[in-house]
Short mmCIF file of C-alpha atoms in Angstrom, two decimals:
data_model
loop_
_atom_site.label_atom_id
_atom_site.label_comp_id
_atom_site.label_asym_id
_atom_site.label_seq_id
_atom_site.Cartn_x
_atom_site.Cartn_y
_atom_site.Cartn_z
CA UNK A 20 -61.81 17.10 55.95
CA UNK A 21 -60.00 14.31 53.33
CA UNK A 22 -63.94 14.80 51.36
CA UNK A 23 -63.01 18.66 50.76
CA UNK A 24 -59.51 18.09 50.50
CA UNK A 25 -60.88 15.76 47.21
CA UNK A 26 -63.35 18.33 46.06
CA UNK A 27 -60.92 21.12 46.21
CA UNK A 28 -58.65 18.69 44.32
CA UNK A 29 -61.46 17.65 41.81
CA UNK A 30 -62.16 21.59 41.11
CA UNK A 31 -58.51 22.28 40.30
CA UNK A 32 -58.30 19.50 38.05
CA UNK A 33 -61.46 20.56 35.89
CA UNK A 34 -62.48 22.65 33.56
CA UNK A 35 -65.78 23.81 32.24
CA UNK A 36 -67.41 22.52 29.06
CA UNK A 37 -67.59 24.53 26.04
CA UNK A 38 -71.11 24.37 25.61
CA UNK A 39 -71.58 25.96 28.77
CA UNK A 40 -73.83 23.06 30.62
CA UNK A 41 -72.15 23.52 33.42
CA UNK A 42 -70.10 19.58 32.51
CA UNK A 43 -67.09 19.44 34.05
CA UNK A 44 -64.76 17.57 32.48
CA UNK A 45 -61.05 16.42 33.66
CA UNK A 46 -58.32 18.62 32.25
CA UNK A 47 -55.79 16.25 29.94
CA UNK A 48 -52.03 15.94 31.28
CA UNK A 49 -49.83 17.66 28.36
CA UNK A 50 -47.78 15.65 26.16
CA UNK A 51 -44.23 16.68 26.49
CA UNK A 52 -42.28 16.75 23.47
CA UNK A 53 -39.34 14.32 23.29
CA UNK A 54 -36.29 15.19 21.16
CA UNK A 55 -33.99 12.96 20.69
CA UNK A 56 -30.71 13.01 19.75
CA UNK A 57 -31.00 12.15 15.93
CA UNK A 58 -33.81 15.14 15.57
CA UNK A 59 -32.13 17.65 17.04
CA UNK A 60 -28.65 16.89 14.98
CA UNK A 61 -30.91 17.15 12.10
CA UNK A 62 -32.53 20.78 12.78
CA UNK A 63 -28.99 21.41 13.87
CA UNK A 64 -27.58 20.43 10.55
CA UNK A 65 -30.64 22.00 8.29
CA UNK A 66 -29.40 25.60 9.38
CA UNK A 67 -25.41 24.77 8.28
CA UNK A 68 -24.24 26.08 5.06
CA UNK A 69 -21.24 23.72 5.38
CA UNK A 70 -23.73 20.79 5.03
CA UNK A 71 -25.93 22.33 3.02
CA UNK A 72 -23.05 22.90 0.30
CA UNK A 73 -21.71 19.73 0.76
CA UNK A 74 -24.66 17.68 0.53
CA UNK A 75 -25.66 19.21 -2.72
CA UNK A 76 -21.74 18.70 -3.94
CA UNK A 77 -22.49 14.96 -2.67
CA UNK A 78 -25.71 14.38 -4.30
CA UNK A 79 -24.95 15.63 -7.92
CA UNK A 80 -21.77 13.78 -7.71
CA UNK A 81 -23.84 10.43 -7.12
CA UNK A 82 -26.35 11.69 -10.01
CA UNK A 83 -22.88 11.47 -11.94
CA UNK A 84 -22.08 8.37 -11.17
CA UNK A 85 -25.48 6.72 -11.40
CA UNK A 86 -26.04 8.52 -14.65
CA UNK A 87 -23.00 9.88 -16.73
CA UNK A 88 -25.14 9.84 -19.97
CA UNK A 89 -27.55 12.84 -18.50
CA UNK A 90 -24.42 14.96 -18.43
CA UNK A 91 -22.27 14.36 -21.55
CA UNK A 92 -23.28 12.77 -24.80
CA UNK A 93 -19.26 12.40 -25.49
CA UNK A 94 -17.80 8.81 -25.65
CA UNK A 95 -14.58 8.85 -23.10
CA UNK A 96 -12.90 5.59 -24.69
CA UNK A 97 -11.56 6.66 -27.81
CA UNK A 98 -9.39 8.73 -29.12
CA UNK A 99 -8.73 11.36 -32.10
CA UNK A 100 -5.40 12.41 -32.39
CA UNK A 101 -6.47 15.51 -34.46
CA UNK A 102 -7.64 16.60 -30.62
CA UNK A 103 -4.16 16.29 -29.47
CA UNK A 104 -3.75 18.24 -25.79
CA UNK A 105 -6.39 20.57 -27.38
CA UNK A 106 -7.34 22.93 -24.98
CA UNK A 107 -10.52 23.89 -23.43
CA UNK A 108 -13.15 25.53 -25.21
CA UNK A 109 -16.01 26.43 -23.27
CA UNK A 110 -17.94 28.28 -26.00
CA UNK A 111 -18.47 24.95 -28.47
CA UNK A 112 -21.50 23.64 -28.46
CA UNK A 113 -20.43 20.58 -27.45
CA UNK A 114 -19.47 19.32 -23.72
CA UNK A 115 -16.53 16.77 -24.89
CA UNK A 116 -14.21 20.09 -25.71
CA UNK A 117 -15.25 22.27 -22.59
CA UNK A 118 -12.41 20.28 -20.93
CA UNK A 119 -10.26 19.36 -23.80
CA UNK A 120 -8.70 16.70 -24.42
CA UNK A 121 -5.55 14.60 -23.20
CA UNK A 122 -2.92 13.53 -25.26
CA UNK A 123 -4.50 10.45 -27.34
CA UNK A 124 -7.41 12.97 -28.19
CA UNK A 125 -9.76 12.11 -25.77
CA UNK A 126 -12.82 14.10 -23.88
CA UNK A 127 -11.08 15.38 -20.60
CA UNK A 128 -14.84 16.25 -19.21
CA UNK A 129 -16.45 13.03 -20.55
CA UNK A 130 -13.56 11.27 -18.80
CA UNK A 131 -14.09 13.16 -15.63
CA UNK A 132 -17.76 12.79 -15.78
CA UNK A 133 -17.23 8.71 -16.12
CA UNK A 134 -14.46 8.16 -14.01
CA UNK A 135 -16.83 9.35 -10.78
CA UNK A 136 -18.27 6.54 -10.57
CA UNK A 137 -15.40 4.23 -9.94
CA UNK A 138 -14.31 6.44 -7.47
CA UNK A 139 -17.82 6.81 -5.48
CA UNK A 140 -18.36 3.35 -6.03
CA UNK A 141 -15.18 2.57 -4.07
CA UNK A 142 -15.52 4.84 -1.46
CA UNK A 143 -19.55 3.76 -0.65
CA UNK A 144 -18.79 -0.06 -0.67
CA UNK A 145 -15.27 0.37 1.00
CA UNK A 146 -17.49 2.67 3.70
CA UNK A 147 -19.85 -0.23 4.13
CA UNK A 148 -17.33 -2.68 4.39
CA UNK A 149 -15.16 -1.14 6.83
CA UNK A 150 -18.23 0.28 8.84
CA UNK A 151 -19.91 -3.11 8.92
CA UNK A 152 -16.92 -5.32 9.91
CA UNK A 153 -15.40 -2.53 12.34
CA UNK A 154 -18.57 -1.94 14.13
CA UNK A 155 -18.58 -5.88 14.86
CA UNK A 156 -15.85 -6.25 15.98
CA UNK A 157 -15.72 -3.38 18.51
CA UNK A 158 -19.31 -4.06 19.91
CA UNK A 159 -18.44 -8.27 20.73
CA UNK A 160 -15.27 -6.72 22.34
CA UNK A 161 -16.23 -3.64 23.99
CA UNK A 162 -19.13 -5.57 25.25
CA UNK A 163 -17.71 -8.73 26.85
CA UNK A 164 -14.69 -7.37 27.99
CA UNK A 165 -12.17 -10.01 29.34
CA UNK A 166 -10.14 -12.29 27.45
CA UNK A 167 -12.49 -11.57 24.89
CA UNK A 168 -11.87 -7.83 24.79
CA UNK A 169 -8.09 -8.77 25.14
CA UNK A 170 -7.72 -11.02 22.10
CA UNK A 171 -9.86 -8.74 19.62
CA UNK A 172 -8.03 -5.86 20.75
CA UNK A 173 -4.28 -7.31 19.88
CA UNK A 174 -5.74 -8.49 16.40
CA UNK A 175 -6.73 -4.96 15.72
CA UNK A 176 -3.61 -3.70 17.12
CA UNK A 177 -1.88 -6.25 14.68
CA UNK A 178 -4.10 -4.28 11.61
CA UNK A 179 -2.99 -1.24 12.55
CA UNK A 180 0.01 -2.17 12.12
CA UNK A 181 0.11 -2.39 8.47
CA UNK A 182 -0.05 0.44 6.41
CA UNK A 183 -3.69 0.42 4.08
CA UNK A 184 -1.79 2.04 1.02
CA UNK A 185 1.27 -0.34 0.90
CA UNK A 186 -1.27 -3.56 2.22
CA UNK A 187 -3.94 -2.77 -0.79
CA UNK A 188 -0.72 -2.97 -2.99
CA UNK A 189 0.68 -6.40 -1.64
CA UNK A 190 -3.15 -7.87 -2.24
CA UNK A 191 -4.18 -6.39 -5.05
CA UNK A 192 -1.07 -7.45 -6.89
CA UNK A 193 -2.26 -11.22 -6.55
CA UNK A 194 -5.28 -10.28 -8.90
CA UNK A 195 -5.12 -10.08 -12.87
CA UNK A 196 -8.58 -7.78 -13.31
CA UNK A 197 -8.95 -5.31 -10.94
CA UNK A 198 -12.60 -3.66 -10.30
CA UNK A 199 -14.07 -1.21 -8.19
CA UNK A 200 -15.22 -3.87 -6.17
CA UNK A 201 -11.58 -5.76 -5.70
CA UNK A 202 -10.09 -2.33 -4.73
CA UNK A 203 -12.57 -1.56 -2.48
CA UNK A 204 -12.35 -5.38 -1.10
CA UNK A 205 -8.87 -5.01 -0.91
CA UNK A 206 -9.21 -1.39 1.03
CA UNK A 207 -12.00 -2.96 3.24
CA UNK A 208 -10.01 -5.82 5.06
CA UNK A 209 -7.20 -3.02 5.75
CA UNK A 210 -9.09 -0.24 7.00
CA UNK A 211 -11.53 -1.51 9.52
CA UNK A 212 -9.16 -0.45 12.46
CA UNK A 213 -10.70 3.07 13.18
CA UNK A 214 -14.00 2.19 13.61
CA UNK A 215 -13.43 -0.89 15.76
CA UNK A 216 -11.84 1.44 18.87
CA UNK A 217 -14.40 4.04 18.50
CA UNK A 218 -17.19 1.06 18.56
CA UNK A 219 -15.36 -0.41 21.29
CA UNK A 220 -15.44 2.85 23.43
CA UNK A 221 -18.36 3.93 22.67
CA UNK A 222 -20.22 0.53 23.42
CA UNK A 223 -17.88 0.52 26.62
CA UNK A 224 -19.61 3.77 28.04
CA UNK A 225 -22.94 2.50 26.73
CA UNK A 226 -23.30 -0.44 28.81
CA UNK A 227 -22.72 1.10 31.97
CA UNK A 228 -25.84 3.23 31.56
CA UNK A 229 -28.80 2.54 33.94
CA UNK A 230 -31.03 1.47 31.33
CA UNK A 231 -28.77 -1.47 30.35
CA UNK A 232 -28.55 -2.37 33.23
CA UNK A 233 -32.26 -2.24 33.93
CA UNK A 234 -32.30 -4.37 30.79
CA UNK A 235 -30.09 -6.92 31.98
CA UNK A 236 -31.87 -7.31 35.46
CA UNK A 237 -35.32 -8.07 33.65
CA UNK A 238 -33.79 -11.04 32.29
CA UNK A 239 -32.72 -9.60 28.77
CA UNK A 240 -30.47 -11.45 26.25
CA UNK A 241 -27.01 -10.05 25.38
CA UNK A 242 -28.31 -10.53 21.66
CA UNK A 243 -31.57 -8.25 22.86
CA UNK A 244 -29.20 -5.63 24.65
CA UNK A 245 -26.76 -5.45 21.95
CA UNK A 246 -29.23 -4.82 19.12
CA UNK A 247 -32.07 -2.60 21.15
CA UNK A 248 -29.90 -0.71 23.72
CA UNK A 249 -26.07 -1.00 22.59
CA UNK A 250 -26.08 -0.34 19.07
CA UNK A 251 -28.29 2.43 18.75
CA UNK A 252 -26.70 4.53 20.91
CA UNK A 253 -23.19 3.91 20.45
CA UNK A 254 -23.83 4.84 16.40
CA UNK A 255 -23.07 8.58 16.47
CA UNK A 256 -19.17 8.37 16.77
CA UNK A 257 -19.05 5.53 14.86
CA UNK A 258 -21.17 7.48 11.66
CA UNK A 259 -19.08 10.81 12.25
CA UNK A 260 -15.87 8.77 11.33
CA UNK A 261 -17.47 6.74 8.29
CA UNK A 262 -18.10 10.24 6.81
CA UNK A 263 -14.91 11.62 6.79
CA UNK A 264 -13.02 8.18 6.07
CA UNK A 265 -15.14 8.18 2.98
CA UNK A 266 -13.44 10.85 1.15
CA UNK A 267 -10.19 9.20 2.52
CA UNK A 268 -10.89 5.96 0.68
CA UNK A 269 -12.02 7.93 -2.81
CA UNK A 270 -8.17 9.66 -2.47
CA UNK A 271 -6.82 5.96 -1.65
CA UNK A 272 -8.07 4.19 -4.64
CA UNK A 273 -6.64 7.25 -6.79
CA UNK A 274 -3.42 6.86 -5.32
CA UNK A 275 -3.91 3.00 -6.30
CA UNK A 276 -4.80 3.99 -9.72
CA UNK A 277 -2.19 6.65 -10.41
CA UNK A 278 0.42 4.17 -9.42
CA UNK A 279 -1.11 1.15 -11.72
CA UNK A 280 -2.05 -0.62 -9.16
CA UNK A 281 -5.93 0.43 -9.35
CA UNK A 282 -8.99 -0.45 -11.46
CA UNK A 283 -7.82 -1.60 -14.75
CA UNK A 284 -9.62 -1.37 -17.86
CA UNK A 285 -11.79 1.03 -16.65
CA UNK A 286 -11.64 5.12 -16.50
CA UNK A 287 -10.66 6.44 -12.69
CA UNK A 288 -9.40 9.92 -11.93
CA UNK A 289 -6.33 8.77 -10.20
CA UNK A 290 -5.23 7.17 -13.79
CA UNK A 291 -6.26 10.31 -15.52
CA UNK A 292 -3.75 12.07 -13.10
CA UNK A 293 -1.31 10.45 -14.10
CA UNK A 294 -1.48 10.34 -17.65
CA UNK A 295 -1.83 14.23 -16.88
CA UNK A 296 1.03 14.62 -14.86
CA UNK A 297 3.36 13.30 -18.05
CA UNK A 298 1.77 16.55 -19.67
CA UNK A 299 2.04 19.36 -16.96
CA UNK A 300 4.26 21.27 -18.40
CA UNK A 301 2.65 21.04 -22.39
CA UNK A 302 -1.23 20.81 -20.98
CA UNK A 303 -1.79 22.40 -17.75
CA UNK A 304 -5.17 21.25 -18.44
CA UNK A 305 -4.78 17.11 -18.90
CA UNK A 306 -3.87 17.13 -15.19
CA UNK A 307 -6.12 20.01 -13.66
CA UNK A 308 -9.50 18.72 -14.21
CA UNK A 309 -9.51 15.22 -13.00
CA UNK A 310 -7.54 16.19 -9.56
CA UNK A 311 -9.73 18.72 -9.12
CA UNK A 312 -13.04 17.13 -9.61
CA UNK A 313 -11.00 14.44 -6.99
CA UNK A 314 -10.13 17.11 -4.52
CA UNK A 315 -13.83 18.76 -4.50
CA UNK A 316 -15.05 15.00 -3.69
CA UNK A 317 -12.86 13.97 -0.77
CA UNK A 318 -13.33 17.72 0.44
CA UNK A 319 -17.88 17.68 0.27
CA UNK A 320 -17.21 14.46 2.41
CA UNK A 321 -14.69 15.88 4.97
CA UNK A 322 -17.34 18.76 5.39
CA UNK A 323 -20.25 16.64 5.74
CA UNK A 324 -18.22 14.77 8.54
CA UNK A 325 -17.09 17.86 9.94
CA UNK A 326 -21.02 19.15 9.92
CA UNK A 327 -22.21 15.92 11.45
CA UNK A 328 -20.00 15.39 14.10
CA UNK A 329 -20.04 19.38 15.46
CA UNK A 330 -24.44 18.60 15.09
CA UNK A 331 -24.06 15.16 17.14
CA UNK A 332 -21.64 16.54 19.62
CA UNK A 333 -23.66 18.96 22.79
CA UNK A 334 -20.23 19.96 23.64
CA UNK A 335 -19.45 21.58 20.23
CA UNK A 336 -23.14 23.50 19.78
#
């Protein structure tokens, strides 16, 4: 009986060769098709027009940055007071009067076009800096745990504590030149709060899974487990709220700038504001274009965040 129990088993198992020899040969298991959760966020982003839009607004904005010169040939430095709060003129040849100019007779739209990339500068590098530090900090102290746990968490609590607009002002009154790169220094050691709890919660629930576990049992280093098990899958919260805090930090270093406090010698929106805001009732226009070339930015990145939190969360599908 157990030899046609096997040959029963051996014929169900086989198939027929193609050249019809009568060669059996053994039928191949079938791959099964893993999707993870980073591939199906991205097919479930690729059919959003919310992230569609806002990824194109997000991409030509960096082409601005990166390369002003491809969209204006206009200088945005000086002035001609023979432009003085001229306004608009979209059928000149020319870009520098599509926008018109301000009230020392300069290109509003070669301004605007230059002045992104102070702001996207600040808002990538504060991104990084917060993201970097915050996730850090949360993954040594959800991890741990104990005293640990207990002494990162009060120095975060202690952060949190100070407000990141009236903080970046106390610091960044200590330096002469401000960049893009002190402001978004300056923002960074402020604003790393956030992303520490959601780091620290999400590594929290991530170590408790069976495969860490597992991990830990064969004899795995908490250096091993943090980087191959830990970190990967405690990223998704931790990426949603990057996102949206970017557009956050683009409004927070115009706020800077509109109250002198910002990049100096240099062209940002928020200064633009505010030299517009002197002229809202004469020039409507001085003060429209830069604050809303600011308010399209911070809103493409609070949609992509949106987008890419509703595509990483299964509840929200």
């Amino acid at each position: 009986m157990p030899e046609l129990n096997d040959t029963a088993t051996a014929r169900a198992t086989a198939t027929v060769s193609p050249a019809g020899t009568g060669d059996v040969t053994p039928e191949k298991p079938k791959k099964e098709t893993s999707n993870s959760l980073w591939s199906n966020a991205w097919r479930d982003l690729r059919r959003r027009p919310v992230f569609i839009v806002s990824a194109v607004i997000i991409l030509l904005l960096l082409a601005i940055s990166a390369f002003p010169g491809w969209f204006t040939d206009a200088d945005p430095k000086p002035g001609d007071l023979t432009h003085f709060l001229q306004k608009p003129n979209f059928s000149h040849i020319g870009d520098a009067d599509w926008f018109g100019y301000d009230a020392q007779g300069r290109s509003i739209y070669a301004r605007v076009i230059y002045g992104a990339r102070a702001s996207i500068i600040v808002g990538v590098v504060t991104t990084a800096i917060v993201t970097v530090l915050g996730m850090l900090i949360g993954m040594i102290a959800g991890y741990f745990g104990g005293w640990v746990d207990a002494v990162l968490s009060r120095l975060t609590d202690i952060f949190s504590g100070v407000p990141i607009l009236l903080g970046s002002l106390v610091i960044l009154q200590a330096f002469t030149g401000r960049t893009a790169w002190t402001v978004s220094a300056a923002i960074g050691v402020l604003g790393w709060t956030q992303i520490t709890r959601v780091m620290r919660g999400a590594v929290i629930t991530v170590k408790q899974a069976d495969y860490v576990q597992a991990a830990r049992a064969l004899g795995a280093g908490s250096g091993r487990i943090l980087m191959k098990h830990v970190l990967p899958n405690s990223l998704a919260p931790v990426i949603v709220v990057a996102t949206i805090s970017l557009g956050m930090y683009i409004s927070l270093e115009a706020t800077l700038s509109y109250l002198g406090i910002g990049i100096q010698n240099g062209i940002s929106w928020g200064g633009d504001i505010s030299d517009g805001s002197e002229q809202i009732r004469n020039a409507l226009h001085v003060l429209l274009f830069p604050a809303g070339f600011l308010s399209v930015t911070v809103l493409a990145f609070i949609m992509l965040g949106d987008a890419v939190r509703d595509a990483l969360d299964p509840k929200l599908r």
